[in-house]
Amino acid sequence: MSETIVAPEAGAQTSDEEVPVLFLHGVERHYQQGDATLNILNGAELAIWAGQSVALVAPSGAGKSTLLHIAGLLEHPDHGEVYIDGRATAILPDSERTRIRRNEIGFVYQFHRLLPEFSALENVIMPQMIRGLSKSEAAKRATELLGYLGLKNRLTHRPAELSGGEQQRVAIARAVANAPRILLADEPTGNLDVHTAEHVFNALHQLVRASGLATIIATHNMELAARMDRRVTLQEGKVVEME
């Protein structure tokens, strides 16, 4: 039976829910590099409630991607636990962790990772059909999402026919196509110019607000980070709240 944990006390809590959607508790992650041990995460704690956006700001190599991978159940922590809606996930079989990733967590990366041979619409339809929706249901939701993100005239275009900003907006639509509870974004505007990054961030932020997602966005852009509900950084492997 999965362990359930009571939400930690947190002044940053903005929801009336008692349990955070995502809670990293005492997470440790270490890597061996020759004879040396790299302590990337060392007792990291982070709780995020529904509708709350958190900017993860830290220099390269500090462990941002590692934290996102563990939060998204792509990696196991060496110690500690990741709770999704109060449910411990470390002890779950791989099949259940995969189901949670598919249905409860959306991912956006620095590079869009769209399937090049498929149109924008097809890229957003596909994860829904994998989940079990009919093609007509998936197409309806995909069309609505892409239209919401300003891409209603680009549905049949393949990734190579889209601009960088348009590609990222398709990637965002794909990430939320299955109505996840959690959205994890790793430098989603890192490859874009300032103007395009602003446009993509606005689209992402608006979608987060409208859908009530619990969101972590790793970014180097302090101007964008300042517009999110909370800002955290990594210091000596621990998550530290920023003012």
JSON list of C-alpha atoms in Angstrom, two decimals:
[
{"chain": "A", "resi": 1, "resn": "MET", "atom": "CA", "xyz": [0.00, 0.00, 0.00]},
{"chain": "A", "resi": 2, "resn": "SER", "atom": "CA", "xyz": [1.30, 3.44, -0.93]},
{"chain": "A", "resi": 3, "resn": "GLU", "atom": "CA", "xyz": [2.29, 5.75, 1.89]},
{"chain": "A", "resi": 4, "resn": "THR", "atom": "CA", "xyz": [0.39, 9.02, 2.25]},
{"chain": "A", "resi": 5, "resn": "ILE", "atom": "CA", "xyz": [2.00, 12.07, 3.76]},
{"chain": "A", "resi": 6, "resn": "VAL", "atom": "CA", "xyz": [0.47, 15.20, 5.22]},
{"chain": "A", "resi": 7, "resn": "ALA", "atom": "CA", "xyz": [1.46, 18.38, 3.40]},
{"chain": "A", "resi": 8, "resn": "PRO", "atom": "CA", "xyz": [4.33, 20.28, 4.97]},
{"chain": "A", "resi": 9, "resn": "GLU", "atom": "CA", "xyz": [3.78, 23.66, 6.53]},
{"chain": "A", "resi": 10, "resn": "ALA", "atom": "CA", "xyz": [4.67, 26.31, 3.97]},
{"chain": "A", "resi": 11, "resn": "GLY", "atom": "CA", "xyz": [4.16, 30.03, 3.94]},
{"chain": "A", "resi": 12, "resn": "ALA", "atom": "CA", "xyz": [4.20, 29.86, 0.14]},
{"chain": "A", "resi": 13, "resn": "GLN", "atom": "CA", "xyz": [1.07, 27.70, 0.04]},
{"chain": "A", "resi": 14, "resn": "THR", "atom": "CA", "xyz": [-1.59, 29.43, -2.05]},
{"chain": "A", "resi": 15, "resn": "SER", "atom": "CA", "xyz": [-4.21, 26.69, -2.34]},
{"chain": "A", "resi": 16, "resn": "ASP", "atom": "CA", "xyz": [-6.83, 25.52, 0.11]},
{"chain": "A", "resi": 17, "resn": "GLU", "atom": "CA", "xyz": [-5.83, 21.91, -0.56]},
{"chain": "A", "resi": 18, "resn": "GLU", "atom": "CA", "xyz": [-4.20, 20.19, 2.38]},
{"chain": "A", "resi": 19, "resn": "VAL", "atom": "CA", "xyz": [-1.85, 18.08, 0.29]},
{"chain": "A", "resi": 20, "resn": "PRO", "atom": "CA", "xyz": [0.46, 19.51, -2.37]},
{"chain": "A", "resi": 21, "resn": "VAL", "atom": "CA", "xyz": [0.12, 18.10, -5.86]},
{"chain": "A", "resi": 22, "resn": "LEU", "atom": "CA", "xyz": [3.88, 17.53, -5.93]},
{"chain": "A", "resi": 23, "resn": "PHE", "atom": "CA", "xyz": [6.11, 17.09, -2.87]},
{"chain": "A", "resi": 24, "resn": "LEU", "atom": "CA", "xyz": [9.81, 16.21, -2.99]},
{"chain": "A", "resi": 25, "resn": "HIS", "atom": "CA", "xyz": [10.82, 15.06, 0.48]},
{"chain": "A", "resi": 26, "resn": "GLY", "atom": "CA", "xyz": [14.46, 14.59, 1.51]},
{"chain": "A", "resi": 27, "resn": "VAL", "atom": "CA", "xyz": [15.52, 13.83, -2.05]},
{"chain": "A", "resi": 28, "resn": "GLU", "atom": "CA", "xyz": [19.15, 12.86, -2.63]},
{"chain": "A", "resi": 29, "resn": "ARG", "atom": "CA", "xyz": [20.87, 12.10, -5.92]},
{"chain": "A", "resi": 30, "resn": "HIS", "atom": "CA", "xyz": [24.54, 11.21, -6.24]},
{"chain": "A", "resi": 31, "resn": "TYR", "atom": "CA", "xyz": [26.68, 10.32, -9.24]},
{"chain": "A", "resi": 32, "resn": "GLN", "atom": "CA", "xyz": [30.06, 8.64, -9.41]},
{"chain": "A", "resi": 33, "resn": "GLN", "atom": "CA", "xyz": [32.69, 10.37, -11.52]},
{"chain": "A", "resi": 34, "resn": "GLY", "atom": "CA", "xyz": [35.76, 8.20, -11.38]},
{"chain": "A", "resi": 35, "resn": "ASP", "atom": "CA", "xyz": [36.72, 7.93, -7.71]},
{"chain": "A", "resi": 36, "resn": "ALA", "atom": "CA", "xyz": [34.75, 11.04, -6.80]},
{"chain": "A", "resi": 37, "resn": "THR", "atom": "CA", "xyz": [31.10, 11.24, -5.73]},
{"chain": "A", "resi": 38, "resn": "LEU", "atom": "CA", "xyz": [29.07, 14.19, -7.02]},
{"chain": "A", "resi": 39, "resn": "ASN", "atom": "CA", "xyz": [26.32, 15.15, -4.59]},
{"chain": "A", "resi": 40, "resn": "ILE", "atom": "CA", "xyz": [23.81, 16.82, -6.90]},
{"chain": "A", "resi": 41, "resn": "LEU", "atom": "CA", "xyz": [20.79, 16.81, -4.57]},
{"chain": "A", "resi": 42, "resn": "ASN", "atom": "CA", "xyz": [21.26, 16.54, -0.83]},
{"chain": "A", "resi": 43, "resn": "GLY", "atom": "CA", "xyz": [18.01, 16.42, 1.12]},
{"chain": "A", "resi": 44, "resn": "ALA", "atom": "CA", "xyz": [16.04, 18.58, -1.33]},
{"chain": "A", "resi": 45, "resn": "GLU", "atom": "CA", "xyz": [12.54, 19.58, -0.20]},
{"chain": "A", "resi": 46, "resn": "LEU", "atom": "CA", "xyz": [9.95, 21.20, -2.47]},
{"chain": "A", "resi": 47, "resn": "ALA", "atom": "CA", "xyz": [6.16, 21.31, -2.25]},
{"chain": "A", "resi": 48, "resn": "ILE", "atom": "CA", "xyz": [3.90, 22.76, -4.95]},
{"chain": "A", "resi": 49, "resn": "TRP", "atom": "CA", "xyz": [0.15, 23.19, -4.82]},
{"chain": "A", "resi": 50, "resn": "ALA", "atom": "CA", "xyz": [-2.43, 23.23, -7.62]},
{"chain": "A", "resi": 51, "resn": "GLY", "atom": "CA", "xyz": [-2.37, 26.46, -9.62]},
{"chain": "A", "resi": 52, "resn": "GLN", "atom": "CA", "xyz": [1.05, 27.45, -8.28]},
{"chain": "A", "resi": 53, "resn": "SER", "atom": "CA", "xyz": [3.96, 28.31, -10.59]},
{"chain": "A", "resi": 54, "resn": "VAL", "atom": "CA", "xyz": [7.53, 27.97, -9.34]},
{"chain": "A", "resi": 55, "resn": "ALA", "atom": "CA", "xyz": [10.63, 29.25, -11.12]},
{"chain": "A", "resi": 56, "resn": "LEU", "atom": "CA", "xyz": [13.73, 27.13, -10.56]},
{"chain": "A", "resi": 57, "resn": "VAL", "atom": "CA", "xyz": [16.70, 29.46, -11.03]},
{"chain": "A", "resi": 58, "resn": "ALA", "atom": "CA", "xyz": [20.23, 28.10, -10.67]},
{"chain": "A", "resi": 59, "resn": "PRO", "atom": "CA", "xyz": [23.49, 28.03, -12.67]},
{"chain": "A", "resi": 60, "resn": "SER", "atom": "CA", "xyz": [24.28, 25.23, -15.09]},
{"chain": "A", "resi": 61, "resn": "GLY", "atom": "CA", "xyz": [25.42, 22.10, -13.30]},
{"chain": "A", "resi": 62, "resn": "ALA", "atom": "CA", "xyz": [23.57, 22.90, -10.08]},
{"chain": "A", "resi": 63, "resn": "GLY", "atom": "CA", "xyz": [21.08, 20.08, -10.57]},
{"chain": "A", "resi": 64, "resn": "LYS", "atom": "CA", "xyz": [18.01, 21.74, -12.14]},
{"chain": "A", "resi": 65, "resn": "SER", "atom": "CA", "xyz": [17.49, 19.03, -14.76]},
{"chain": "A", "resi": 66, "resn": "THR", "atom": "CA", "xyz": [18.15, 16.28, -12.22]},
{"chain": "A", "resi": 67, "resn": "LEU", "atom": "CA", "xyz": [15.50, 17.72, -9.90]},
{"chain": "A", "resi": 68, "resn": "LEU", "atom": "CA", "xyz": [12.99, 17.91, -12.78]},
{"chain": "A", "resi": 69, "resn": "HIS", "atom": "CA", "xyz": [13.77, 14.35, -13.88]},
{"chain": "A", "resi": 70, "resn": "ILE", "atom": "CA", "xyz": [13.17, 13.06, -10.35]},
{"chain": "A", "resi": 71, "resn": "ALA", "atom": "CA", "xyz": [10.01, 15.16, -9.93]},
{"chain": "A", "resi": 72, "resn": "GLY", "atom": "CA", "xyz": [8.77, 13.78, -13.25]},
{"chain": "A", "resi": 73, "resn": "LEU", "atom": "CA", "xyz": [9.53, 10.16, -12.26]},
{"chain": "A", "resi": 74, "resn": "LEU", "atom": "CA", "xyz": [12.12, 9.82, -15.03]},
{"chain": "A", "resi": 75, "resn": "GLU", "atom": "CA", "xyz": [14.80, 9.04, -12.43]},
{"chain": "A", "resi": 76, "resn": "HIS", "atom": "CA", "xyz": [14.70, 7.40, -9.02]},
{"chain": "A", "resi": 77, "resn": "PRO", "atom": "CA", "xyz": [16.21, 9.36, -6.13]},
{"chain": "A", "resi": 78, "resn": "ASP", "atom": "CA", "xyz": [18.99, 7.61, -4.21]},
{"chain": "A", "resi": 79, "resn": "HIS", "atom": "CA", "xyz": [17.15, 8.55, -1.01]},
{"chain": "A", "resi": 80, "resn": "GLY", "atom": "CA", "xyz": [13.97, 10.42, -0.23]},
{"chain": "A", "resi": 81, "resn": "GLU", "atom": "CA", "xyz": [10.56, 10.33, -1.81]},
{"chain": "A", "resi": 82, "resn": "VAL", "atom": "CA", "xyz": [8.43, 11.98, -4.48]},
{"chain": "A", "resi": 83, "resn": "TYR", "atom": "CA", "xyz": [4.75, 12.29, -3.57]},
{"chain": "A", "resi": 84, "resn": "ILE", "atom": "CA", "xyz": [2.10, 12.90, -6.23]},
{"chain": "A", "resi": 85, "resn": "ASP", "atom": "CA", "xyz": [-1.19, 13.97, -4.63]},
{"chain": "A", "resi": 86, "resn": "GLY", "atom": "CA", "xyz": [0.12, 12.59, -1.33]},
{"chain": "A", "resi": 87, "resn": "ARG", "atom": "CA", "xyz": [1.00, 9.20, -2.80]},
{"chain": "A", "resi": 88, "resn": "ALA", "atom": "CA", "xyz": [4.54, 7.86, -2.50]},
{"chain": "A", "resi": 89, "resn": "THR", "atom": "CA", "xyz": [5.95, 6.88, -5.89]},
{"chain": "A", "resi": 90, "resn": "ALA", "atom": "CA", "xyz": [9.40, 5.36, -5.22]},
{"chain": "A", "resi": 91, "resn": "ILE", "atom": "CA", "xyz": [7.93, 1.97, -4.34]},
{"chain": "A", "resi": 92, "resn": "LEU", "atom": "CA", "xyz": [5.60, 1.83, -7.32]},
{"chain": "A", "resi": 93, "resn": "PRO", "atom": "CA", "xyz": [6.30, -0.61, -10.17]},
{"chain": "A", "resi": 94, "resn": "ASP", "atom": "CA", "xyz": [7.62, 0.85, -13.41]},
{"chain": "A", "resi": 95, "resn": "SER", "atom": "CA", "xyz": [4.27, 0.31, -15.14]},
{"chain": "A", "resi": 96, "resn": "GLU", "atom": "CA", "xyz": [2.48, 2.51, -12.59]},
{"chain": "A", "resi": 97, "resn": "ARG", "atom": "CA", "xyz": [5.18, 5.18, -12.70]},
{"chain": "A", "resi": 98, "resn": "THR", "atom": "CA", "xyz": [4.81, 5.20, -16.49]},
{"chain": "A", "resi": 99, "resn": "ARG", "atom": "CA", "xyz": [1.04, 5.58, -16.16]},
{"chain": "A", "resi": 100, "resn": "ILE", "atom": "CA", "xyz": [1.49, 8.55, -13.81]},
{"chain": "A", "resi": 101, "resn": "ARG", "atom": "CA", "xyz": [3.99, 10.19, -16.17]},
{"chain": "A", "resi": 102, "resn": "ARG", "atom": "CA", "xyz": [1.62, 9.72, -19.10]},
{"chain": "A", "resi": 103, "resn": "ASN", "atom": "CA", "xyz": [-1.54, 10.95, -17.38]},
{"chain": "A", "resi": 104, "resn": "GLU", "atom": "CA", "xyz": [-0.50, 13.25, -14.54]},
{"chain": "A", "resi": 105, "resn": "ILE", "atom": "CA", "xyz": [2.72, 14.96, -15.68]},
{"chain": "A", "resi": 106, "resn": "GLY", "atom": "CA", "xyz": [3.47, 17.11, -18.72]},
{"chain": "A", "resi": 107, "resn": "PHE", "atom": "CA", "xyz": [7.01, 17.88, -19.91]},
{"chain": "A", "resi": 108, "resn": "VAL", "atom": "CA", "xyz": [8.36, 20.78, -21.97]},
{"chain": "A", "resi": 109, "resn": "TYR", "atom": "CA", "xyz": [12.03, 20.80, -22.92]},
{"chain": "A", "resi": 110, "resn": "GLN", "atom": "CA", "xyz": [14.44, 23.43, -24.26]},
{"chain": "A", "resi": 111, "resn": "PHE", "atom": "CA", "xyz": [14.26, 21.74, -27.66]},
{"chain": "A", "resi": 112, "resn": "HIS", "atom": "CA", "xyz": [10.71, 20.99, -28.78]},
{"chain": "A", "resi": 113, "resn": "ARG", "atom": "CA", "xyz": [11.24, 17.25, -29.53]},
{"chain": "A", "resi": 114, "resn": "LEU", "atom": "CA", "xyz": [8.27, 17.17, -31.88]},
{"chain": "A", "resi": 115, "resn": "LEU", "atom": "CA", "xyz": [7.99, 14.25, -34.30]},
{"chain": "A", "resi": 116, "resn": "PRO", "atom": "CA", "xyz": [9.19, 15.76, -37.60]},
{"chain": "A", "resi": 117, "resn": "GLU", "atom": "CA", "xyz": [7.07, 13.61, -39.91]},
{"chain": "A", "resi": 118, "resn": "PHE", "atom": "CA", "xyz": [3.79, 14.62, -38.26]},
{"chain": "A", "resi": 119, "resn": "SER", "atom": "CA", "xyz": [1.83, 17.87, -38.35]},
{"chain": "A", "resi": 120, "resn": "ALA", "atom": "CA", "xyz": [1.33, 20.14, -35.36]},
{"chain": "A", "resi": 121, "resn": "LEU", "atom": "CA", "xyz": [-2.16, 18.70, -34.90]},
{"chain": "A", "resi": 122, "resn": "GLU", "atom": "CA", "xyz": [-0.94, 15.10, -35.14]},
{"chain": "A", "resi": 123, "resn": "ASN", "atom": "CA", "xyz": [1.83, 15.75, -32.59]},
{"chain": "A", "resi": 124, "resn": "VAL", "atom": "CA", "xyz": [-0.80, 16.84, -30.06]},
{"chain": "A", "resi": 125, "resn": "ILE", "atom": "CA", "xyz": [-3.26, 14.08, -30.99]},
{"chain": "A", "resi": 126, "resn": "MET", "atom": "CA", "xyz": [-0.76, 11.27, -30.48]},
{"chain": "A", "resi": 127, "resn": "PRO", "atom": "CA", "xyz": [-0.29, 11.31, -26.67]},
{"chain": "A", "resi": 128, "resn": "GLN", "atom": "CA", "xyz": [-4.05, 11.41, -26.22]},
{"chain": "A", "resi": 129, "resn": "MET", "atom": "CA", "xyz": [-4.57, 8.35, -28.41]},
{"chain": "A", "resi": 130, "resn": "ILE", "atom": "CA", "xyz": [-1.82, 6.53, -26.50]},
{"chain": "A", "resi": 131, "resn": "ARG", "atom": "CA", "xyz": [-3.83, 7.27, -23.36]},
{"chain": "A", "resi": 132, "resn": "GLY", "atom": "CA", "xyz": [-6.91, 5.73, -24.96]},
{"chain": "A", "resi": 133, "resn": "LEU", "atom": "CA", "xyz": [-8.95, 8.58, -26.44]},
{"chain": "A", "resi": 134, "resn": "SER", "atom": "CA", "xyz": [-10.55, 8.16, -29.84]},
{"chain": "A", "resi": 135, "resn": "LYS", "atom": "CA", "xyz": [-8.96, 10.01, -32.74]},
{"chain": "A", "resi": 136, "resn": "SER", "atom": "CA", "xyz": [-11.97, 12.33, -33.04]},
{"chain": "A", "resi": 137, "resn": "GLU", "atom": "CA", "xyz": [-11.88, 13.23, -29.32]},
{"chain": "A", "resi": 138, "resn": "ALA", "atom": "CA", "xyz": [-8.12, 13.75, -29.43]},
{"chain": "A", "resi": 139, "resn": "ALA", "atom": "CA", "xyz": [-8.36, 15.90, -32.56]},
{"chain": "A", "resi": 140, "resn": "LYS", "atom": "CA", "xyz": [-11.04, 18.09, -30.99]},
{"chain": "A", "resi": 141, "resn": "ARG", "atom": "CA", "xyz": [-8.97, 18.78, -27.89]},
{"chain": "A", "resi": 142, "resn": "ALA", "atom": "CA", "xyz": [-5.76, 19.25, -29.91]},
{"chain": "A", "resi": 143, "resn": "THR", "atom": "CA", "xyz": [-7.48, 21.78, -32.17]},
{"chain": "A", "resi": 144, "resn": "GLU", "atom": "CA", "xyz": [-8.80, 23.68, -29.14]},
{"chain": "A", "resi": 145, "resn": "LEU", "atom": "CA", "xyz": [-5.40, 23.75, -27.43]},
{"chain": "A", "resi": 146, "resn": "LEU", "atom": "CA", "xyz": [-3.50, 24.86, -30.51]},
{"chain": "A", "resi": 147, "resn": "GLY", "atom": "CA", "xyz": [-6.12, 27.53, -31.20]},
{"chain": "A", "resi": 148, "resn": "TYR", "atom": "CA", "xyz": [-5.82, 28.75, -27.60]},
{"chain": "A", "resi": 149, "resn": "LEU", "atom": "CA", "xyz": [-2.07, 29.08, -28.13]},
{"chain": "A", "resi": 150, "resn": "GLY", "atom": "CA", "xyz": [-2.55, 31.10, -31.32]},
{"chain": "A", "resi": 151, "resn": "LEU", "atom": "CA", "xyz": [-1.84, 28.31, -33.81]},
{"chain": "A", "resi": 152, "resn": "LYS", "atom": "CA", "xyz": [-5.24, 27.68, -35.39]},
{"chain": "A", "resi": 153, "resn": "ASN", "atom": "CA", "xyz": [-3.83, 28.49, -38.85]},
{"chain": "A", "resi": 154, "resn": "ARG", "atom": "CA", "xyz": [-0.81, 26.19, -38.41]},
{"chain": "A", "resi": 155, "resn": "LEU", "atom": "CA", "xyz": [-2.50, 22.88, -37.60]},
{"chain": "A", "resi": 156, "resn": "THR", "atom": "CA", "xyz": [-1.38, 21.04, -40.72]},
{"chain": "A", "resi": 157, "resn": "HIS", "atom": "CA", "xyz": [2.19, 22.37, -40.72]},
{"chain": "A", "resi": 158, "resn": "ARG", "atom": "CA", "xyz": [5.05, 20.06, -39.83]},
{"chain": "A", "resi": 159, "resn": "PRO", "atom": "CA", "xyz": [7.68, 21.20, -37.29]},
{"chain": "A", "resi": 160, "resn": "ALA", "atom": "CA", "xyz": [10.17, 22.21, -40.01]},
{"chain": "A", "resi": 161, "resn": "GLU", "atom": "CA", "xyz": [7.55, 24.59, -41.40]},
{"chain": "A", "resi": 162, "resn": "LEU", "atom": "CA", "xyz": [7.06, 26.33, -38.05]},
{"chain": "A", "resi": 163, "resn": "SER", "atom": "CA", "xyz": [9.10, 29.06, -36.39]},
{"chain": "A", "resi": 164, "resn": "GLY", "atom": "CA", "xyz": [10.95, 28.34, -33.14]},
{"chain": "A", "resi": 165, "resn": "GLY", "atom": "CA", "xyz": [8.25, 30.00, -31.08]},
{"chain": "A", "resi": 166, "resn": "GLU", "atom": "CA", "xyz": [5.52, 28.09, -32.89]},
{"chain": "A", "resi": 167, "resn": "GLN", "atom": "CA", "xyz": [7.36, 24.82, -32.34]},
{"chain": "A", "resi": 168, "resn": "GLN", "atom": "CA", "xyz": [7.56, 25.48, -28.60]},
{"chain": "A", "resi": 169, "resn": "ARG", "atom": "CA", "xyz": [3.86, 26.36, -28.42]},
{"chain": "A", "resi": 170, "resn": "VAL", "atom": "CA", "xyz": [3.04, 23.04, -30.12]},
{"chain": "A", "resi": 171, "resn": "ALA", "atom": "CA", "xyz": [5.28, 21.33, -27.56]},
{"chain": "A", "resi": 172, "resn": "ILE", "atom": "CA", "xyz": [3.36, 23.07, -24.77]},
{"chain": "A", "resi": 173, "resn": "ALA", "atom": "CA", "xyz": [0.05, 21.94, -26.25]},
{"chain": "A", "resi": 174, "resn": "ARG", "atom": "CA", "xyz": [1.36, 18.37, -26.45]},
{"chain": "A", "resi": 175, "resn": "ALA", "atom": "CA", "xyz": [2.54, 18.52, -22.83]},
{"chain": "A", "resi": 176, "resn": "VAL", "atom": "CA", "xyz": [-0.92, 19.46, -21.53]},
{"chain": "A", "resi": 177, "resn": "ALA", "atom": "CA", "xyz": [-2.98, 17.43, -24.02]},
{"chain": "A", "resi": 178, "resn": "ASN", "atom": "CA", "xyz": [-3.77, 14.74, -21.43]},
{"chain": "A", "resi": 179, "resn": "ALA", "atom": "CA", "xyz": [-4.83, 17.33, -18.82]},
{"chain": "A", "resi": 180, "resn": "PRO", "atom": "CA", "xyz": [-1.98, 16.60, -16.38]},
{"chain": "A", "resi": 181, "resn": "ARG", "atom": "CA", "xyz": [-1.89, 17.90, -12.80]},
{"chain": "A", "resi": 182, "resn": "ILE", "atom": "CA", "xyz": [1.80, 18.82, -13.02]},
{"chain": "A", "resi": 183, "resn": "LEU", "atom": "CA", "xyz": [3.81, 20.63, -15.69]},
{"chain": "A", "resi": 184, "resn": "LEU", "atom": "CA", "xyz": [7.63, 20.50, -15.70]},
{"chain": "A", "resi": 185, "resn": "ALA", "atom": "CA", "xyz": [9.51, 22.76, -18.11]},
{"chain": "A", "resi": 186, "resn": "ASP", "atom": "CA", "xyz": [13.29, 22.74, -18.55]},
{"chain": "A", "resi": 187, "resn": "GLU", "atom": "CA", "xyz": [14.47, 26.04, -20.06]},
{"chain": "A", "resi": 188, "resn": "PRO", "atom": "CA", "xyz": [11.45, 26.15, -22.44]},
{"chain": "A", "resi": 189, "resn": "THR", "atom": "CA", "xyz": [12.52, 29.53, -23.88]},
{"chain": "A", "resi": 190, "resn": "GLY", "atom": "CA", "xyz": [16.26, 28.93, -23.76]},
{"chain": "A", "resi": 191, "resn": "ASN", "atom": "CA", "xyz": [16.68, 28.57, -27.55]},
{"chain": "A", "resi": 192, "resn": "LEU", "atom": "CA", "xyz": [14.51, 31.59, -28.45]},
{"chain": "A", "resi": 193, "resn": "ASP", "atom": "CA", "xyz": [15.23, 35.26, -28.98]},
{"chain": "A", "resi": 194, "resn": "VAL", "atom": "CA", "xyz": [13.97, 37.73, -26.38]},
{"chain": "A", "resi": 195, "resn": "HIS", "atom": "CA", "xyz": [10.78, 38.71, -28.23]},
{"chain": "A", "resi": 196, "resn": "THR", "atom": "CA", "xyz": [9.83, 35.12, -29.09]},
{"chain": "A", "resi": 197, "resn": "ALA", "atom": "CA", "xyz": [10.68, 33.93, -25.56]},
{"chain": "A", "resi": 198, "resn": "GLU", "atom": "CA", "xyz": [8.32, 36.55, -24.14]},
{"chain": "A", "resi": 199, "resn": "HIS", "atom": "CA", "xyz": [5.52, 35.42, -26.44]},
{"chain": "A", "resi": 200, "resn": "VAL", "atom": "CA", "xyz": [6.01, 31.74, -25.61]},
{"chain": "A", "resi": 201, "resn": "PHE", "atom": "CA", "xyz": [6.25, 32.43, -21.88]},
{"chain": "A", "resi": 202, "resn": "ASN", "atom": "CA", "xyz": [3.04, 34.47, -21.96]},
{"chain": "A", "resi": 203, "resn": "ALA", "atom": "CA", "xyz": [1.25, 31.61, -23.71]},
{"chain": "A", "resi": 204, "resn": "LEU", "atom": "CA", "xyz": [2.60, 29.09, -21.20]},
{"chain": "A", "resi": 205, "resn": "HIS", "atom": "CA", "xyz": [1.80, 31.28, -18.19]},
{"chain": "A", "resi": 206, "resn": "GLN", "atom": "CA", "xyz": [-1.74, 31.93, -19.42]},
{"chain": "A", "resi": 207, "resn": "LEU", "atom": "CA", "xyz": [-2.33, 28.22, -19.93]},
{"chain": "A", "resi": 208, "resn": "VAL", "atom": "CA", "xyz": [-1.00, 27.41, -16.45]},
{"chain": "A", "resi": 209, "resn": "ARG", "atom": "CA", "xyz": [-3.34, 29.97, -14.90]},
{"chain": "A", "resi": 210, "resn": "ALA", "atom": "CA", "xyz": [-6.35, 28.73, -16.86]},
{"chain": "A", "resi": 211, "resn": "SER", "atom": "CA", "xyz": [-5.79, 25.05, -16.11]},
{"chain": "A", "resi": 212, "resn": "GLY", "atom": "CA", "xyz": [-4.67, 25.17, -12.46]},
{"chain": "A", "resi": 213, "resn": "LEU", "atom": "CA", "xyz": [-1.47, 23.24, -13.08]},
{"chain": "A", "resi": 214, "resn": "ALA", "atom": "CA", "xyz": [1.24, 22.87, -10.47]},
{"chain": "A", "resi": 215, "resn": "THR", "atom": "CA", "xyz": [4.24, 24.06, -12.46]},
{"chain": "A", "resi": 216, "resn": "ILE", "atom": "CA", "xyz": [8.03, 24.12, -12.18]},
{"chain": "A", "resi": 217, "resn": "ILE", "atom": "CA", "xyz": [9.90, 26.05, -14.86]},
{"chain": "A", "resi": 218, "resn": "ALA", "atom": "CA", "xyz": [13.69, 25.93, -14.86]},
{"chain": "A", "resi": 219, "resn": "THR", "atom": "CA", "xyz": [14.98, 29.16, -16.35]},
{"chain": "A", "resi": 220, "resn": "HIS", "atom": "CA", "xyz": [17.94, 31.54, -16.40]},
{"chain": "A", "resi": 221, "resn": "ASN", "atom": "CA", "xyz": [15.65, 34.46, -17.27]},
{"chain": "A", "resi": 222, "resn": "MET", "atom": "CA", "xyz": [15.13, 36.41, -14.06]},
{"chain": "A", "resi": 223, "resn": "GLU", "atom": "CA", "xyz": [12.56, 38.73, -15.66]},
{"chain": "A", "resi": 224, "resn": "LEU", "atom": "CA", "xyz": [10.35, 35.76, -16.51]},
{"chain": "A", "resi": 225, "resn": "ALA", "atom": "CA", "xyz": [11.02, 34.14, -13.14]},
{"chain": "A", "resi": 226, "resn": "ALA", "atom": "CA", "xyz": [9.89, 37.31, -11.34]},
{"chain": "A", "resi": 227, "resn": "ARG", "atom": "CA", "xyz": [6.41, 36.90, -12.83]},
{"chain": "A", "resi": 228, "resn": "MET", "atom": "CA", "xyz": [5.88, 33.48, -11.28]},
{"chain": "A", "resi": 229, "resn": "ASP", "atom": "CA", "xyz": [4.36, 32.78, -7.85]},
{"chain": "A", "resi": 230, "resn": "ARG", "atom": "CA", "xyz": [7.60, 31.60, -6.26]},
{"chain": "A", "resi": 231, "resn": "ARG", "atom": "CA", "xyz": [11.29, 31.50, -7.07]},
{"chain": "A", "resi": 232, "resn": "VAL", "atom": "CA", "xyz": [13.62, 28.82, -5.74]},
{"chain": "A", "resi": 233, "resn": "THR", "atom": "CA", "xyz": [17.26, 27.99, -6.30]},
{"chain": "A", "resi": 234, "resn": "LEU", "atom": "CA", "xyz": [19.62, 25.12, -5.50]},
{"chain": "A", "resi": 235, "resn": "GLN", "atom": "CA", "xyz": [22.39, 25.62, -2.95]},
{"chain": "A", "resi": 236, "resn": "GLU", "atom": "CA", "xyz": [24.62, 22.69, -1.96]},
{"chain": "A", "resi": 237, "resn": "GLY", "atom": "CA", "xyz": [21.96, 20.29, -3.21]},
{"chain": "A", "resi": 238, "resn": "LYS", "atom": "CA", "xyz": [19.09, 21.83, -1.28]},
{"chain": "A", "resi": 239, "resn": "VAL", "atom": "CA", "xyz": [16.11, 23.82, -2.54]},
{"chain": "A", "resi": 240, "resn": "VAL", "atom": "CA", "xyz": [16.16, 27.36, -1.16]},
{"chain": "A", "resi": 241, "resn": "GLU", "atom": "CA", "xyz": [13.34, 29.91, -1.50]},
{"chain": "A", "resi": 242, "resn": "MET", "atom": "CA", "xyz": [14.34, 33.22, -3.09]},
{"chain": "A", "resi": 243, "resn": "GLU", "atom": "CA", "xyz": [12.82, 36.60, -2.27]}
]
